Amino acid sequence: MTLPYYISWCKQNSAATFEIESVDGVKIQTVGGHELIDMTSISYQAHFGHNHPVIIKHIKGQLDTIPMSSPKGIYPHKNEATYNLLRYMKKEHGKIFYTTGGSETIENALKIARDVTKKKIVLARRNSYHGATLGALAATGDWRNPAHLTPEGWVVRIPEPTEADALEKTREIILQTDPNKIAAIIIETITGGNGVYAGSEAWWKGLRALCDEFKIFLIMDEVVCGFERTGKSFGYMHYNVDADIICLAKGITGGMIPFGAVWTSKKIADYYEENILCCGLTNYAHPLGIAAMSGVLEIVQDQNFQKNLKHVEIIFKEELEKIKKIKLVKEIRVEGMLCAIDLHKSIDAKKFMKAGLYLVAQTNRIILAPPLIISSELLRSAMTKITQVIKDNE
Ligand SMILES: Cc1ncc(COP(=O)(O)O)c(C=O)c1O
């Protein structure tokens, strides 16, 4: 079908699309009566399913009061919601800069790091995705950043945490590059779409020590991992390591309103008391985003949500243990409700769609990130279907 708009990240003449008739919780009804269980929260943002009534209630309420963006406008709900976010993050001493999505969040984090340090270069991993805008894409190390798209010299790659002597090599790279030119290291707390790799606590602590030694900011990209995705409220809670800047998006509104947030440390917040914050957006702290975020914060702090989540996390692990036994499966990495299944040969995403599943399957890797509100019955049924499709591909 020829469309008047583009489909992202693919050749337009062979885009893998599907026509949505309606959505209900974690299910999508397609035109033609096919039902899909969403096993990747679409693009890792639908943490709370596709039409959560609590988020809808907050957005509708906001439409009836202050629906218009007003970057410098202050109203009680904006203050309360932000304090609530800071408490939930356990980062009360810092300050939030709001954005309209993940890439913009990274973009502003990079700008702030460069501005405060007056240094330009950023260190980042090869196995990473940080967003599609120029700065975020420059930091990105995967196939979406071919050399011709982003400026040269902005980003220097550091070794993957699994490489031998990763920290020593990172130190050498810092010295070779010149610490006086490096503003920040940016890292996904756990890589999302690039395979669910978490660095060890020792590696994270080593990175923090290098940042302290050379006065480099540590930016944690929590765009995928935030809001209960990986078995804790945030990915950084796995490591006991402080960031200078934390980037949030996706789950912050469960994908219902384009929104994001940059958390900065108190030191950075203090800097901007006396220096101009050269960052801004027409839709800064959009009331509909603030409202959707309030809905999310209500859900994640609800006992019933947490009870179901803990239960489905266990079932997810149990089912993955069964999948691990299939010959075609090479390795599985799982963190809470985020998982990568590596196979010995490639598998076509269309096979899963045919079986009633929406998920990410690229070459020989499957990524699963089910909505966190999924019931245990539906999760088991989806995992059984996944098992069958993998077995049929043997
Ligand atoms: C880890 C990570 N950071 C940043 C982004 C960019 O977010 P957005 O697509 O909302 O701009 C993404 C998007 O997938 C992501 O996975």
Coordinates of C-alpha atoms and ligand atoms in Angstrom, one line a residue:
M1 CA 0.0 0.0 0.0
T2 CA 1.4 3.5 -0.9
L3 CA 1.1 5.8 2.1
P4 CA 1.2 9.6 2.3
Y5 CA 3.6 9.4 5.3
Y6 CA 6.8 7.6 6.0
I7 CA 7.3 4.4 8.1
S8 CA 10.3 4.7 10.3
W9 CA 13.6 2.8 10.0
C10 CA 12.9 0.8 6.8
K11 CA 12.8 0.8 3.0
Q12 CA 9.3 2.3 2.2
N13 CA 8.6 -0.3 -0.5
S14 CA 8.9 -3.2 1.9
A15 CA 7.8 -1.7 5.3
A16 CA 6.3 -4.3 7.7
T17 CA 3.1 -2.5 8.8
F18 CA -0.2 -3.6 10.2
E19 CA -3.6 -1.9 10.2
I20 CA -5.0 -1.2 13.7
E21 CA -8.7 -1.5 14.2
S22 CA -8.7 -1.1 18.0
V23 CA -6.7 -1.7 21.1
D24 CA -7.6 -3.2 24.4
G25 CA -5.1 -3.5 27.3
V26 CA -2.2 -5.5 25.8
K27 CA -4.0 -6.6 22.7
I28 CA -4.3 -5.1 19.3
Q29 CA -7.1 -5.9 16.9
T30 CA -6.0 -5.6 13.3
V31 CA -8.2 -4.8 10.3
G32 CA -9.3 -8.2 9.1
G33 CA -10.0 -9.6 12.6
H34 CA -6.5 -10.8 13.6
E35 CA -5.6 -10.4 17.3
L36 CA -2.0 -9.6 18.3
I37 CA -0.6 -9.8 21.9
D38 CA 1.8 -7.0 22.3
M39 CA 5.0 -8.6 23.6
T40 CA 7.4 -5.6 23.1
S41 CA 5.1 -2.8 24.5
I42 CA 5.2 -1.6 20.8
S43 CA 8.6 0.2 20.8
Y44 CA 9.3 -0.4 24.6
Q45 CA 6.9 2.4 25.6
A46 CA 3.5 0.9 26.3
H47 CA 4.4 -0.2 29.8
F48 CA 0.8 0.0 31.0
G49 CA -0.9 -1.4 27.9
H50 CA -2.5 0.6 25.1
N51 CA -5.4 2.4 26.9
H52 CA -4.9 2.4 30.6
P53 CA -7.9 4.1 32.2
V54 CA -5.8 5.9 34.9
I55 CA -3.6 7.6 32.3
I56 CA -6.7 8.5 30.2
K57 CA -8.4 9.9 33.3
H58 CA -5.5 12.2 34.0
I59 CA -5.1 13.4 30.4
K60 CA -8.9 14.1 30.1
G61 CA -8.9 16.0 33.4
Q62 CA -6.0 18.1 32.1
L63 CA -7.8 18.9 28.8
D64 CA -10.7 20.4 30.9
T65 CA -8.4 22.6 33.0
I66 CA -5.0 23.8 31.5
P67 CA -4.5 22.0 28.2
M68 CA -2.1 24.5 26.5
S69 CA 1.7 24.4 26.8
S70 CA 3.3 27.4 28.6
P71 CA 7.0 26.8 29.2
K72 CA 7.3 29.5 31.9
G73 CA 3.8 28.9 33.4
I74 CA 3.6 27.5 36.9
Y75 CA 0.6 25.7 38.3
P76 CA 0.2 23.4 41.4
H77 CA -0.1 20.2 39.4
K78 CA 3.2 20.8 37.6
N79 CA 5.0 21.3 40.9
E80 CA 3.3 18.3 42.7
A81 CA 3.9 15.9 39.8
T82 CA 7.6 16.9 39.6
Y83 CA 8.2 16.5 43.3
N84 CA 6.4 13.1 43.0
L85 CA 8.7 12.1 40.1
L86 CA 11.8 13.1 42.1
R87 CA 10.7 11.1 45.1
Y88 CA 9.9 8.1 43.0
M89 CA 13.4 8.3 41.4
K90 CA 14.9 8.7 44.9
K91 CA 16.7 11.8 43.6
E92 CA 15.0 14.6 45.5
H93 CA 18.1 16.8 45.5
G94 CA 18.1 17.2 41.8
K95 CA 16.1 19.1 39.2
I96 CA 14.1 18.1 36.1
F97 CA 14.2 19.6 32.6
Y98 CA 11.1 18.3 30.6
T99 CA 11.2 17.4 26.9
T100 CA 8.9 15.8 24.3
G101 CA 10.6 12.4 23.9
G102 CA 13.7 10.3 24.3
S103 CA 15.9 11.8 21.6
E104 CA 15.3 15.3 22.8
T105 CA 16.0 14.2 26.3
I106 CA 19.4 12.9 25.2
E107 CA 20.0 16.0 23.1
N108 CA 19.4 18.3 26.1
A109 CA 21.5 16.1 28.4
L110 CA 24.4 16.4 26.0
K111 CA 24.0 20.1 25.7
I112 CA 23.9 20.5 29.5
A113 CA 27.0 18.4 29.9
R114 CA 28.9 20.4 27.3
D115 CA 27.7 23.7 28.7
V116 CA 28.5 23.1 32.4
T117 CA 31.9 21.4 31.7
K118 CA 32.8 23.7 28.7
K119 CA 34.1 20.5 27.1
K120 CA 32.8 18.9 23.9
I121 CA 33.6 15.3 23.4
V122 CA 31.3 12.5 24.5
L123 CA 32.3 8.9 25.2
A124 CA 29.8 6.2 24.3
R125 CA 29.5 2.4 23.7
R126 CA 29.4 0.9 20.2
N127 CA 26.5 -1.4 21.1
S128 CA 24.0 1.4 21.9
Y129 CA 21.0 3.4 20.7
H130 CA 20.4 6.9 22.1
G131 CA 18.0 8.5 19.6
A132 CA 17.5 9.8 16.1
T133 CA 18.3 13.5 16.4
L134 CA 21.8 14.6 15.5
G135 CA 23.4 14.7 18.9
A136 CA 21.7 11.5 20.2
L137 CA 22.4 9.8 16.9
A138 CA 26.1 10.8 17.1
A139 CA 26.2 9.0 20.5
T140 CA 24.5 6.0 19.0
G141 CA 26.8 3.2 18.0
D142 CA 24.5 0.8 16.1
W143 CA 23.6 0.6 12.4
R144 CA 21.4 3.7 12.6
N145 CA 24.4 5.9 12.8
P146 CA 26.4 5.4 9.5
A147 CA 29.4 7.7 9.3
H148 CA 27.8 10.2 6.8
L149 CA 24.9 11.2 9.0
T150 CA 26.6 12.8 12.1
P151 CA 29.4 15.2 12.6
E152 CA 32.9 13.8 13.0
G153 CA 34.8 14.2 16.3
W154 CA 31.8 14.5 18.7
V155 CA 31.9 11.0 20.0
V156 CA 34.7 8.5 20.9
R157 CA 33.8 4.8 21.5
I158 CA 34.7 3.0 24.7
P159 CA 35.0 -0.8 25.0
E160 CA 32.0 -2.9 25.8
P161 CA 31.7 -3.9 29.5
T162 CA 32.3 -7.5 28.7
E163 CA 35.6 -6.8 26.9
A164 CA 38.8 -7.9 28.8
D165 CA 40.3 -5.0 30.7
A166 CA 37.4 -2.7 29.7
L167 CA 38.0 -0.1 32.4
E168 CA 41.8 0.1 31.9
K169 CA 41.2 0.5 28.1
T170 CA 38.6 3.2 28.8
R171 CA 41.1 5.0 31.0
E172 CA 43.7 4.8 28.1
I173 CA 41.1 6.2 25.7
I174 CA 40.3 9.1 28.0
L175 CA 44.0 9.9 28.3
Q176 CA 44.6 9.6 24.5
T177 CA 41.5 11.8 23.7
D178 CA 42.5 14.3 26.4
P179 CA 40.3 14.5 29.6
N180 CA 40.2 18.3 29.2
K181 CA 38.1 17.8 26.0
I182 CA 35.6 15.2 27.3
A183 CA 32.3 16.4 28.7
A184 CA 30.5 13.2 29.4
I185 CA 30.2 9.4 29.2
I186 CA 26.7 8.3 28.1
I187 CA 25.5 4.8 28.7
E188 CA 22.1 2.9 28.6
T189 CA 21.7 1.5 32.1
I190 CA 20.8 -1.8 30.4
T191 CA 21.0 -1.8 26.6
G192 CA 17.4 -2.2 25.3
G193 CA 16.9 -3.0 21.6
N194 CA 20.6 -3.8 21.2
G195 CA 20.4 -7.0 23.2
V196 CA 19.7 -6.5 26.9
Y197 CA 23.3 -6.3 28.1
A198 CA 23.8 -5.0 31.7
G199 CA 27.3 -4.0 32.8
S200 CA 28.4 -5.3 36.2
E201 CA 28.2 -3.2 39.3
A202 CA 32.1 -3.2 39.3
W203 CA 32.2 -1.8 35.8
W204 CA 29.7 0.9 36.6
K205 CA 31.6 1.8 39.8
G206 CA 34.8 1.9 37.7
L207 CA 33.2 4.3 35.2
R208 CA 32.0 6.5 38.0
A209 CA 35.6 6.6 39.4
L210 CA 37.0 7.6 36.0
C211 CA 34.3 10.3 35.7
D212 CA 35.3 11.7 39.1
E213 CA 39.0 11.5 38.4
F214 CA 38.8 13.3 35.1
K215 CA 35.8 15.6 35.8
I216 CA 33.5 14.0 33.3
F217 CA 29.8 13.8 33.7
L218 CA 28.1 10.4 33.8
I219 CA 24.9 10.4 31.7
M220 CA 22.6 7.4 32.3
D221 CA 20.1 6.7 29.4
E222 CA 17.0 5.3 31.2
V223 CA 14.7 5.8 28.2
V224 CA 14.0 2.0 27.9
C225 CA 14.7 0.8 31.4
G226 CA 12.9 3.4 33.5
F227 CA 9.5 3.0 35.1
E228 CA 9.7 -0.6 36.4
R229 CA 10.9 -2.3 33.1
T230 CA 13.9 -4.2 34.5
G231 CA 12.8 -5.5 37.9
K232 CA 13.4 -2.2 39.7
S233 CA 11.9 1.2 39.3
F234 CA 14.9 2.4 37.3
G235 CA 17.9 0.6 35.8
Y236 CA 20.4 2.7 37.8
M237 CA 18.9 1.1 41.0
H238 CA 20.7 -2.1 40.0
Y239 CA 24.2 -0.6 40.5
N240 CA 24.3 1.7 43.5
V241 CA 26.2 4.3 41.3
D242 CA 25.3 8.0 41.1
A243 CA 24.7 9.7 37.8
D244 CA 25.2 13.4 37.1
I245 CA 22.4 13.3 34.5
I246 CA 19.5 10.8 33.9
C247 CA 17.4 10.6 30.7
L248 CA 13.8 9.5 30.9
A249 CA 11.1 9.0 28.2
K250 CA 8.9 6.2 26.9
G251 CA 7.4 4.7 30.1
I252 CA 7.2 8.2 31.6
T253 CA 3.8 8.5 30.0
G254 CA 3.4 4.9 28.8
G255 CA 3.6 6.2 25.2
M256 CA 0.3 8.0 25.5
I257 CA 1.7 11.5 25.2
P258 CA 5.1 12.4 23.6
F259 CA 7.2 13.3 26.7
G260 CA 10.5 13.0 28.4
A261 CA 12.6 14.3 31.3
V262 CA 16.2 15.1 32.0
W263 CA 17.2 14.8 35.7
T264 CA 20.3 16.8 36.6
S265 CA 22.3 16.6 39.9
K266 CA 22.1 19.4 42.5
K267 CA 25.5 20.6 41.4
I268 CA 24.2 21.2 37.9
A269 CA 21.0 22.7 39.2
D270 CA 23.1 25.1 41.4
Y271 CA 25.2 26.0 38.3
Y272 CA 22.1 27.2 36.5
E273 CA 21.1 29.5 39.4
E274 CA 23.7 32.0 38.1
N275 CA 24.1 30.9 34.5
I276 CA 21.7 30.9 31.6
L277 CA 20.1 27.5 30.9
C278 CA 20.4 27.6 27.1
C279 CA 17.7 24.9 26.6
G280 CA 14.0 25.4 25.8
L281 CA 11.0 24.0 23.9
T282 CA 7.7 25.5 22.9
N283 CA 6.0 22.4 24.3
Y284 CA 8.3 22.3 27.4
A285 CA 6.6 20.5 30.4
H286 CA 3.4 20.2 28.3
P287 CA 0.4 19.9 30.7
L288 CA -0.8 16.8 28.9
G289 CA 2.6 15.2 29.4
I290 CA 2.6 16.2 33.0
A291 CA -0.9 14.7 33.4
A292 CA 0.0 11.4 31.7
M293 CA 3.1 11.2 33.9
S294 CA 0.9 11.7 37.0
G295 CA -1.2 8.8 35.8
V296 CA 1.9 6.7 35.4
L297 CA 3.2 7.7 38.9
E298 CA -0.2 6.7 40.3
I299 CA -0.1 3.3 38.6
V300 CA 3.5 2.4 39.6
Q301 CA 2.8 3.2 43.2
D302 CA -0.3 1.1 43.3
Q303 CA 0.0 -2.1 45.4
N304 CA -2.1 -4.2 42.9
F305 CA 0.1 -3.1 40.0
Q306 CA 3.2 -4.0 41.9
K307 CA 1.8 -7.3 43.1
N308 CA 0.9 -8.4 39.5
L309 CA 4.3 -7.1 38.2
K310 CA 6.3 -9.2 40.8
H311 CA 4.1 -12.2 39.8
V312 CA 4.5 -11.9 36.1
E313 CA 8.3 -11.3 36.4
I314 CA 8.6 -14.7 38.0
I315 CA 6.4 -16.3 35.3
F316 CA 8.4 -14.6 32.6
K317 CA 11.6 -16.1 34.0
E318 CA 10.0 -19.6 34.3
E319 CA 8.8 -19.5 30.7
L320 CA 12.2 -18.3 29.5
E321 CA 13.9 -21.2 31.3
K322 CA 11.7 -23.5 29.2
I323 CA 12.6 -21.6 26.0
K324 CA 16.3 -21.9 26.9
K325 CA 16.1 -25.7 26.4
I326 CA 15.2 -25.4 22.7
K327 CA 18.2 -26.4 20.6
L328 CA 17.9 -23.3 18.4
V329 CA 18.3 -21.0 21.4
K330 CA 21.9 -19.8 21.9
E331 CA 21.6 -17.5 24.9
I332 CA 18.9 -15.6 26.9
R333 CA 19.5 -12.4 28.9
V334 CA 16.6 -11.2 31.1
E335 CA 16.2 -8.3 33.4
G336 CA 12.7 -8.0 34.9
M337 CA 10.3 -7.7 32.0
L338 CA 13.0 -7.1 29.4
C339 CA 14.7 -9.9 27.6
A340 CA 16.8 -10.9 24.6
I341 CA 16.7 -14.4 23.1
D342 CA 19.6 -15.0 20.7
L343 CA 19.1 -17.9 18.3
H344 CA 21.6 -19.9 16.2
K345 CA 19.8 -18.8 13.0
S346 CA 17.7 -15.9 11.9
I347 CA 13.9 -15.9 12.3
D348 CA 11.3 -13.8 10.5
A349 CA 9.1 -11.5 12.6
K350 CA 6.2 -12.3 10.2
K351 CA 6.1 -15.8 11.7
F352 CA 5.3 -14.4 15.1
M353 CA 2.7 -12.0 13.7
K354 CA 1.0 -14.9 12.0
A355 CA 0.9 -16.7 15.4
G356 CA -0.8 -13.6 17.0
L357 CA 2.2 -11.9 18.5
Y358 CA 3.7 -8.4 18.1
L359 CA 7.4 -8.5 19.0
V360 CA 10.8 -7.4 17.8
A361 CA 12.7 -10.2 15.8
Q362 CA 15.7 -9.0 13.9
T363 CA 18.1 -11.5 12.2
N364 CA 18.8 -14.0 15.0
R365 CA 17.6 -12.0 17.9
I366 CA 14.2 -11.7 19.6
I367 CA 13.5 -8.9 22.1
L368 CA 10.6 -9.2 24.5
A369 CA 9.3 -6.4 26.7
P370 CA 5.7 -7.2 27.5
P371 CA 3.4 -4.5 29.0
L372 CA 3.9 -4.6 32.7
I373 CA 0.2 -5.0 33.3
I374 CA -0.1 -8.2 31.4
S375 CA -1.9 -11.0 33.3
S376 CA -0.1 -14.2 34.1
E377 CA -2.6 -16.2 31.9
L378 CA -2.0 -14.1 28.9
L379 CA 1.8 -14.0 29.5
R380 CA 1.9 -17.8 29.7
S381 CA -0.2 -18.2 26.6
A382 CA 2.0 -15.7 24.6
M383 CA 5.2 -17.5 25.8
T384 CA 3.7 -20.8 24.7
K385 CA 3.1 -19.4 21.2
I386 CA 6.7 -17.9 21.1
T387 CA 8.1 -21.4 22.1
Q388 CA 6.1 -23.0 19.3
V389 CA 7.2 -20.5 16.6
I390 CA 10.9 -21.0 17.6
K391 CA 10.5 -24.8 17.6
D392 CA 8.9 -24.7 14.2
N393 CA 11.9 -22.8 12.9
E394 CA 14.4 -25.4 14.1
Ligands
LIG1 C1 17.9 3.7 25.0 C2 17.1 4.7 24.1 N1 17.5 6.0 24.2 C3 16.8 7.0 23.5 C4 15.8 6.6 22.6 C5 15.2 7.7 21.8 O1 13.8 7.9 22.2 P1 12.7 8.4 21.2 O2 12.5 7.4 20.1 O3 11.5 8.7 22.1 O4 13.2 9.7 20.6 C6 15.5 5.3 22.5 C7 14.4 4.9 21.5 O5 14.2 3.8 21.2 C8 16.1 4.3 23.2 O6 15.9 3.0 23.1

